[in-house]
Amino acid sequence: MANAQNEQSLEDRLAEAQALDRDCTTLSRHVLQQLQSFSPDAQDISALMNRIALAGKFIARRLTRAGLVEDALGFTGSVNVQGESVKKMDIFANDVFISVFKQSGLVCRLASEEMEKPYYIPENCPIGRYTLVYDPIDGSSNLDTNLNVGSIFSIRQQEGTDEDGTALDLLQHGRKQIAAGYILYGPSTMLVYSLGTGVHAFTLDPSLGEFILANENITVPEKGPIYSVNEGNFWQWDDSLRDYIRYVHRHEGYTARYGGALVGDFHRILFTGGVFLYPGTIKKPEGKLRLLYESAPLAYLIEQAGGRASTGTQDIMDVVPEELHQRTPLIIGSKEDVALVESFIKEQSRQVTNT
Ligand code: AHG
Ligand code: MN
Ligand code: MN
Protein backbone atom coordinates (compact mmCIF):
# COMPACT_ATOMS: atom_id res chain seq x y z
CA MET A 1 0.00 0.00 0.00
CA ALA A 2 2.78 2.37 1.03
CA ASN A 3 4.49 1.68 -2.32
CA ALA A 4 1.31 2.63 -4.26
CA GLN A 5 1.02 5.84 -2.21
CA ASN A 6 4.67 6.64 -2.95
CA GLU A 7 4.09 6.10 -6.67
CA GLN A 8 0.96 8.30 -6.49
CA SER A 9 2.83 11.07 -4.74
CA LEU A 10 5.72 10.67 -7.19
CA GLU A 11 3.22 11.04 -10.06
CA ASP A 12 1.65 14.07 -8.36
CA ARG A 13 5.04 15.59 -7.73
CA LEU A 14 6.01 15.05 -11.37
CA ALA A 15 2.75 16.69 -12.53
CA GLU A 16 3.33 19.58 -10.16
CA ALA A 17 6.89 20.02 -11.39
CA GLN A 18 5.66 20.04 -15.00
CA ALA A 19 2.97 22.60 -14.15
CA LEU A 20 5.52 24.78 -12.38
CA ASP A 21 7.89 24.48 -15.30
CA ARG A 22 5.08 25.50 -17.66
CA ASP A 23 4.26 28.47 -15.43
CA CYS A 24 7.92 29.47 -15.48
CA THR A 25 7.90 29.56 -19.27
CA THR A 26 7.78 33.30 -19.51
CA LEU A 27 7.91 35.14 -22.81
CA SER A 28 11.60 36.05 -22.64
CA ARG A 29 12.60 32.46 -21.88
CA HIS A 30 10.36 31.17 -24.68
CA VAL A 31 11.93 33.57 -27.20
CA LEU A 32 15.43 32.29 -26.37
CA GLN A 33 14.15 28.70 -26.65
CA GLN A 34 12.67 29.51 -30.06
CA LEU A 35 15.90 31.09 -31.25
CA GLN A 36 17.93 28.24 -29.73
CA SER A 37 20.60 30.73 -28.95
CA PHE A 38 21.86 33.07 -26.23
CA SER A 39 23.73 35.27 -28.72
CA PRO A 40 23.56 39.09 -28.37
CA ASP A 41 21.08 39.17 -31.29
CA ALA A 42 18.86 36.58 -29.58
CA GLN A 43 19.09 38.51 -26.32
CA ASP A 44 18.05 41.67 -28.24
CA ILE A 45 14.97 39.98 -29.70
CA SER A 46 14.09 38.59 -26.29
CA ALA A 47 14.48 42.03 -24.73
CA LEU A 48 12.44 43.55 -27.56
CA MET A 49 9.58 41.11 -27.01
CA ASN A 50 9.79 41.88 -23.30
CA ARG A 51 9.38 45.57 -24.04
CA ILE A 52 6.29 44.80 -26.11
CA ALA A 53 4.95 42.75 -23.21
CA LEU A 54 5.61 45.70 -20.88
CA ALA A 55 3.68 47.99 -23.20
CA GLY A 56 0.84 45.46 -23.16
CA LYS A 57 0.80 45.45 -19.36
CA PHE A 58 0.62 49.24 -19.18
CA ILE A 59 -2.23 49.32 -21.70
CA ALA A 60 -4.09 46.41 -20.04
CA ARG A 61 -3.83 48.16 -16.67
CA ARG A 62 -5.24 51.39 -18.11
CA LEU A 63 -8.06 49.53 -19.90
CA THR A 64 -9.15 47.65 -16.77
CA ARG A 65 -9.47 50.98 -14.93
CA ALA A 66 -10.55 53.13 -17.90
CA GLY A 67 -14.09 53.57 -16.64
CA LEU A 68 -12.77 54.86 -13.32
CA VAL A 69 -9.84 56.98 -14.47
CA GLU A 70 -10.70 60.56 -15.31
CA ASP A 71 -10.26 61.34 -18.97
CA ALA A 72 -9.21 57.84 -20.08
CA LEU A 73 -12.07 57.29 -22.51
CA GLY A 74 -13.69 59.25 -25.27
CA PHE A 75 -12.36 61.24 -28.20
CA THR A 76 -9.44 63.67 -28.26
CA GLY A 77 -11.23 65.85 -30.80
CA SER A 78 -8.42 65.42 -33.33
CA VAL A 79 -8.35 63.42 -36.57
CA ASN A 80 -5.35 61.21 -37.43
CA VAL A 81 -3.56 60.60 -40.71
CA GLN A 82 -6.19 57.92 -41.46
CA GLY A 83 -8.90 60.60 -41.36
CA GLU A 84 -10.36 58.88 -38.31
CA SER A 85 -11.36 60.55 -35.02
CA VAL A 86 -8.73 59.70 -32.44
CA LYS A 87 -9.63 58.20 -29.05
CA LYS A 88 -7.72 59.23 -25.91
CA MET A 89 -6.72 55.59 -25.48
CA ASP A 90 -5.21 55.54 -29.01
CA ILE A 91 -2.83 58.34 -27.95
CA PHE A 92 -2.14 56.84 -24.54
CA ALA A 93 -1.25 53.47 -26.09
CA ASN A 94 0.82 55.08 -28.83
CA ASP A 95 2.83 56.99 -26.22
CA VAL A 96 3.28 53.85 -24.11
CA PHE A 97 5.07 52.10 -26.99
CA ILE A 98 7.30 55.15 -27.50
CA SER A 99 8.11 55.35 -23.78
CA VAL A 100 8.99 51.68 -23.37
CA PHE A 101 11.27 51.74 -26.42
CA LYS A 102 13.06 55.06 -25.84
CA GLN A 103 16.42 54.43 -24.14
CA SER A 104 15.91 50.70 -24.83
CA GLY A 105 18.74 50.70 -27.37
CA LEU A 106 16.71 48.12 -29.27
CA VAL A 107 14.90 50.00 -32.00
CA CYS A 108 15.71 52.90 -34.27
CA ARG A 109 12.25 53.77 -35.32
CA LEU A 110 8.62 53.34 -34.43
CA ALA A 111 6.01 53.51 -37.21
CA SER A 112 2.44 53.69 -35.98
CA GLU A 113 -1.08 53.99 -37.26
CA GLU A 114 -1.37 57.11 -35.09
CA MET A 115 1.70 58.93 -36.47
CA GLU A 116 1.94 60.31 -40.00
CA LYS A 117 5.71 59.75 -40.09
CA PRO A 118 7.85 57.30 -38.11
CA TYR A 119 9.24 58.38 -34.72
CA TYR A 120 13.04 58.28 -34.80
CA ILE A 121 14.84 57.24 -31.63
CA PRO A 122 18.23 58.93 -32.13
CA GLU A 123 20.43 57.06 -29.66
CA ASN A 124 22.10 53.84 -30.69
CA CYS A 125 20.70 53.68 -34.15
CA PRO A 126 23.04 51.64 -36.36
CA ILE A 127 21.79 50.02 -39.54
CA GLY A 128 20.54 46.55 -38.74
CA ARG A 129 18.82 47.64 -35.54
CA TYR A 130 15.09 47.06 -35.47
CA THR A 131 12.05 49.03 -36.47
CA LEU A 132 8.76 48.47 -34.69
CA VAL A 133 5.58 48.92 -36.75
CA TYR A 134 2.40 48.91 -34.70
CA ASP A 135 -1.27 49.65 -34.29
CA PRO A 136 -1.39 50.75 -30.66
CA ILE A 137 -5.10 50.16 -30.18
CA ASP A 138 -6.93 48.07 -32.77
CA GLY A 139 -10.71 48.17 -32.56
CA SER A 140 -10.95 51.64 -31.02
CA SER A 141 -14.69 51.73 -31.69
CA ASN A 142 -15.01 49.07 -28.95
CA LEU A 143 -13.24 51.14 -26.30
CA ASP A 144 -16.10 53.15 -24.81
CA THR A 145 -18.34 50.07 -24.50
CA ASN A 146 -15.77 47.94 -22.66
CA LEU A 147 -15.44 45.40 -25.49
CA ASN A 148 -12.23 43.70 -26.54
CA VAL A 149 -9.51 45.65 -28.32
CA GLY A 150 -5.92 44.79 -29.22
CA SER A 151 -2.45 46.05 -30.16
CA ILE A 152 -0.78 44.68 -33.29
CA PHE A 153 3.00 44.72 -33.83
CA SER A 154 5.53 43.81 -36.47
CA ILE A 155 9.33 43.85 -36.18
CA ARG A 156 11.48 44.66 -39.20
CA GLN A 157 15.20 45.22 -39.67
CA GLN A 158 16.25 48.86 -39.99
CA GLU A 159 17.63 49.06 -43.52
CA GLY A 160 18.84 52.60 -43.83
CA THR A 161 17.50 56.10 -43.57
CA ASP A 162 16.12 58.27 -46.30
CA GLU A 163 16.30 62.03 -46.64
CA ASP A 164 12.74 63.04 -45.89
CA GLY A 165 12.02 60.31 -43.34
CA THR A 166 9.39 58.58 -45.41
CA ALA A 167 11.02 55.33 -44.30
CA LEU A 168 11.39 53.93 -47.81
CA ASP A 169 13.17 50.93 -46.31
CA LEU A 170 9.92 50.18 -44.48
CA LEU A 171 8.07 49.91 -47.78
CA GLN A 172 8.92 46.25 -48.26
CA HIS A 173 6.77 43.12 -48.58
CA GLY A 174 5.64 41.21 -45.52
CA ARG A 175 8.20 38.42 -45.92
CA LYS A 176 10.80 40.92 -44.64
CA GLN A 177 9.15 40.86 -41.19
CA ILE A 178 11.30 39.09 -38.63
CA ALA A 179 8.58 38.79 -35.99
CA ALA A 180 4.93 39.76 -35.55
CA GLY A 181 2.08 39.38 -33.13
CA TYR A 182 -0.66 41.01 -31.17
CA ILE A 183 -1.91 41.60 -27.65
CA LEU A 184 -5.60 40.88 -27.08
CA TYR A 185 -7.17 42.80 -24.20
CA GLY A 186 -10.12 40.55 -23.43
CA PRO A 187 -11.38 38.74 -20.30
CA SER A 188 -7.70 37.90 -19.95
CA THR A 189 -4.84 39.68 -21.68
CA MET A 190 -3.10 37.42 -24.19
CA LEU A 191 0.04 37.98 -26.21
CA VAL A 192 0.32 35.93 -29.41
CA TYR A 193 3.57 36.03 -31.41
CA SER A 194 5.77 34.31 -33.93
CA LEU A 195 9.46 34.64 -34.80
CA GLY A 196 8.96 32.40 -37.82
CA THR A 197 9.06 29.18 -35.79
CA GLY A 198 5.35 28.67 -35.12
CA VAL A 199 2.67 30.71 -33.34
CA HIS A 200 2.58 30.80 -29.54
CA ALA A 201 0.14 32.34 -27.06
CA PHE A 202 0.79 33.67 -23.56
CA THR A 203 -1.69 34.70 -20.88
CA LEU A 204 -0.90 37.57 -18.55
CA ASP A 205 -0.87 36.54 -14.89
CA PRO A 206 -1.49 39.95 -13.29
CA SER A 207 -0.43 38.62 -9.86
CA LEU A 208 2.98 37.75 -11.31
CA GLY A 209 3.10 40.52 -13.90
CA GLU A 210 4.31 37.88 -16.35
CA PHE A 211 2.96 36.52 -19.62
CA ILE A 212 2.87 32.73 -19.10
CA LEU A 213 2.88 30.21 -21.95
CA ALA A 214 -0.68 29.06 -22.70
CA ASN A 215 -0.59 27.49 -26.20
CA GLU A 216 2.46 26.49 -28.24
CA ASN A 217 2.63 25.88 -32.02
CA ILE A 218 -0.97 26.88 -32.67
CA THR A 219 -2.30 25.66 -36.03
CA VAL A 220 -5.44 27.05 -37.66
CA PRO A 221 -7.90 24.33 -38.83
CA GLU A 222 -7.86 23.77 -42.63
CA LYS A 223 -11.51 24.85 -42.66
CA GLY A 224 -13.82 26.32 -40.04
CA PRO A 225 -17.43 27.40 -39.39
CA ILE A 226 -16.84 31.12 -38.85
CA TYR A 227 -17.16 33.85 -41.44
CA SER A 228 -16.42 37.27 -40.00
CA VAL A 229 -17.37 40.35 -42.02
CA ASN A 230 -19.28 43.60 -41.58
CA GLU A 231 -22.37 42.74 -43.63
CA GLY A 232 -23.49 46.35 -43.26
CA ASN A 233 -21.23 47.02 -46.26
CA PHE A 234 -22.98 44.33 -48.36
CA TRP A 235 -24.25 46.70 -51.06
CA GLN A 236 -20.90 48.44 -51.34
CA TRP A 237 -19.05 45.27 -52.30
CA ASP A 238 -18.20 43.84 -55.66
CA ASP A 239 -20.72 41.22 -56.90
CA SER A 240 -18.23 38.40 -56.25
CA LEU A 241 -18.24 39.07 -52.48
CA ARG A 242 -22.01 39.29 -52.43
CA ASP A 243 -22.13 35.90 -54.19
CA TYR A 244 -19.79 34.48 -51.53
CA ILE A 245 -22.07 35.78 -48.74
CA ARG A 246 -25.15 34.35 -50.50
CA TYR A 247 -23.29 31.02 -50.67
CA VAL A 248 -22.55 30.88 -46.91
CA HIS A 249 -26.12 32.00 -46.17
CA ARG A 250 -27.45 29.06 -48.16
CA HIS A 251 -25.06 26.32 -47.02
CA GLU A 252 -25.05 24.46 -43.71
CA GLY A 253 -22.18 24.78 -41.28
CA TYR A 254 -21.45 28.52 -41.34
CA THR A 255 -21.79 30.95 -38.41
CA ALA A 256 -21.32 34.72 -38.53
CA ARG A 257 -19.20 36.36 -35.84
CA TYR A 258 -18.05 40.00 -36.09
CA GLY A 259 -16.67 41.88 -33.12
CA GLY A 260 -15.56 45.16 -34.67
CA ALA A 261 -11.95 44.59 -33.58
CA LEU A 262 -9.73 42.79 -36.08
CA VAL A 263 -7.53 41.31 -33.33
CA GLY A 264 -10.50 39.66 -31.55
CA ASP A 265 -12.04 38.36 -34.78
CA PHE A 266 -8.66 37.05 -35.94
CA HIS A 267 -7.95 35.38 -32.59
CA ARG A 268 -11.27 33.49 -32.75
CA ILE A 269 -10.49 32.25 -36.26
CA LEU A 270 -6.92 31.27 -35.32
CA PHE A 271 -8.35 28.84 -32.77
CA THR A 272 -11.63 27.69 -34.35
CA GLY A 273 -11.00 28.11 -38.10
CA GLY A 274 -12.93 30.09 -40.68
CA VAL A 275 -12.31 33.38 -42.49
CA PHE A 276 -12.25 37.11 -41.72
CA LEU A 277 -12.92 39.49 -44.58
CA TYR A 278 -12.61 43.21 -44.94
CA PRO A 279 -13.09 43.60 -48.71
CA GLY A 280 -12.69 46.75 -50.73
CA THR A 281 -15.83 48.61 -51.69
CA ILE A 282 -16.77 50.16 -55.05
CA LYS A 283 -15.91 53.56 -53.52
CA LYS A 284 -12.76 52.36 -51.67
CA PRO A 285 -11.41 49.35 -53.60
CA GLU A 286 -8.35 49.25 -51.34
CA GLY A 287 -10.55 48.57 -48.30
CA LYS A 288 -10.06 49.92 -44.75
CA LEU A 289 -7.33 47.87 -43.09
CA ARG A 290 -3.71 49.01 -43.22
CA LEU A 291 -1.08 46.74 -44.66
CA LEU A 292 2.02 47.43 -42.57
CA TYR A 293 0.55 47.24 -39.07
CA GLU A 294 -2.68 45.27 -39.46
CA SER A 295 -2.78 42.93 -42.48
CA ALA A 296 0.92 42.04 -42.84
CA PRO A 297 1.59 41.10 -39.17
CA LEU A 298 -1.54 38.94 -39.05
CA ALA A 299 -0.68 37.44 -42.44
CA TYR A 300 2.74 36.50 -41.00
CA LEU A 301 1.02 34.78 -38.08
CA ILE A 302 -1.64 32.98 -40.10
CA GLU A 303 0.94 31.57 -42.54
CA GLN A 304 2.98 30.36 -39.56
CA ALA A 305 -0.19 28.69 -38.26
CA GLY A 306 -0.84 26.96 -41.61
CA GLY A 307 -3.47 29.35 -42.92
CA ARG A 308 -3.54 32.07 -45.60
CA ALA A 309 -4.00 35.81 -46.06
CA SER A 310 -4.96 37.33 -49.40
CA THR A 311 -6.09 40.62 -50.92
CA GLY A 312 -8.42 38.43 -52.98
CA THR A 313 -5.99 38.25 -55.86
CA GLN A 314 -2.54 38.32 -54.19
CA ASP A 315 -0.95 36.95 -51.00
CA ILE A 316 -0.83 39.75 -48.42
CA MET A 317 2.76 38.79 -47.61
CA ASP A 318 3.82 39.62 -51.19
CA VAL A 319 2.23 43.09 -51.34
CA VAL A 320 4.85 45.87 -51.50
CA PRO A 321 3.40 49.09 -50.03
CA GLU A 322 3.96 52.41 -51.76
CA GLU A 323 3.30 54.41 -48.62
CA LEU A 324 3.38 53.80 -44.88
CA HIS A 325 -0.37 53.84 -44.30
CA GLN A 326 -1.38 51.93 -47.42
CA ARG A 327 -4.62 49.97 -47.14
CA THR A 328 -5.41 46.57 -48.66
CA PRO A 329 -8.50 44.39 -48.85
CA LEU A 330 -8.03 41.47 -46.41
CA ILE A 331 -9.24 37.87 -46.56
CA ILE A 332 -7.52 35.85 -43.83
CA GLY A 333 -7.97 32.52 -42.06
CA SER A 334 -8.24 28.82 -42.87
CA LYS A 335 -6.67 27.76 -46.18
CA GLU A 336 -9.87 26.25 -47.60
CA ASP A 337 -12.08 29.17 -46.54
CA VAL A 338 -9.75 31.79 -48.02
CA ALA A 339 -9.56 29.75 -51.24
CA LEU A 340 -13.39 29.60 -51.39
CA VAL A 341 -13.65 33.41 -51.21
CA GLU A 342 -10.91 33.76 -53.86
CA SER A 343 -12.81 31.32 -56.13
CA PHE A 344 -15.77 33.72 -56.25
CA ILE A 345 -13.44 36.61 -57.14
CA LYS A 346 -11.70 34.53 -59.82
CA GLU A 347 -15.07 33.41 -61.25
CA GLN A 348 -16.22 37.03 -61.43
CA SER A 349 -13.07 38.19 -63.24
CA ARG A 350 -13.34 35.19 -65.63
CA GLN A 351 -16.90 36.21 -66.54
CA VAL A 352 -15.85 39.85 -67.02
CA THR A 353 -12.98 38.82 -69.35
CA ASN A 354 -15.28 36.56 -71.36
CA THR A 355 -17.91 39.28 -71.96
P1 AHG B 1 -8.51 50.68 -35.59
O1 AHG B 1 -9.33 50.78 -34.34
O2 AHG B 1 -7.05 50.42 -35.32
O3 AHG B 1 -8.73 51.83 -36.51
O4 AHG B 1 -8.96 49.38 -36.36
C1 AHG B 1 -10.31 49.17 -36.58
C2 AHG B 1 -10.47 48.19 -37.70
C3 AHG B 1 -10.41 46.74 -37.27
O5 AHG B 1 -10.01 46.57 -35.96
C4 AHG B 1 -11.82 46.25 -37.44
O6 AHG B 1 -11.83 44.96 -37.98
C5 AHG B 1 -12.43 47.24 -38.43
O7 AHG B 1 -11.72 48.45 -38.27
C6 AHG B 1 -13.87 47.48 -38.15
O8 AHG B 1 -14.31 48.34 -39.19
P2 AHG B 1 -15.89 48.58 -39.39
O9 AHG B 1 -16.35 49.29 -38.15
O10 AHG B 1 -15.97 49.41 -40.64
O11 AHG B 1 -16.51 47.21 -39.55
MN1 MN C 1 -6.55 48.59 -36.25
MN1 MN D 1 -5.75 51.56 -34.20
mmCIF file of C-alpha atoms in Angstrom, residues 23 49 62 89 101 114 130 167-168 296 313 317-318 334 346:
data_model
loop_
_atom_site.group_PDB
_atom_site.id
_atom_site.type_symbol
_atom_site.label_atom_id
_atom_site.label_comp_id
_atom_site.label_asym_id
_atom_site.label_seq_id
_atom_site.Cartn_x
_atom_site.Cartn_y
_atom_site.Cartn_z
ATOM 1 C CA ASP A 23 4.259 28.467 -15.434
ATOM 2 C CA MET A 49 9.583 41.108 -27.005
ATOM 3 C CA ARG A 62 -5.241 51.392 -18.111
ATOM 4 C CA MET A 89 -6.718 55.586 -25.478
ATOM 5 C CA PHE A 101 11.273 51.744 -26.421
ATOM 6 C CA GLU A 114 -1.366 57.107 -35.087
ATOM 7 C CA TYR A 130 15.092 47.056 -35.470
ATOM 8 C CA ALA A 167 11.015 55.330 -44.301
ATOM 9 C CA LEU A 168 11.394 53.926 -47.811
ATOM 10 C CA ALA A 296 0.915 42.042 -42.838
ATOM 11 C CA THR A 313 -5.991 38.248 -55.865
ATOM 12 C CA MET A 317 2.762 38.788 -47.610
ATOM 13 C CA ASP A 318 3.816 39.618 -51.188
ATOM 14 C CA SER A 334 -8.237 28.822 -42.873
ATOM 15 C CA LYS A 346 -11.700 34.529 -59.823
#
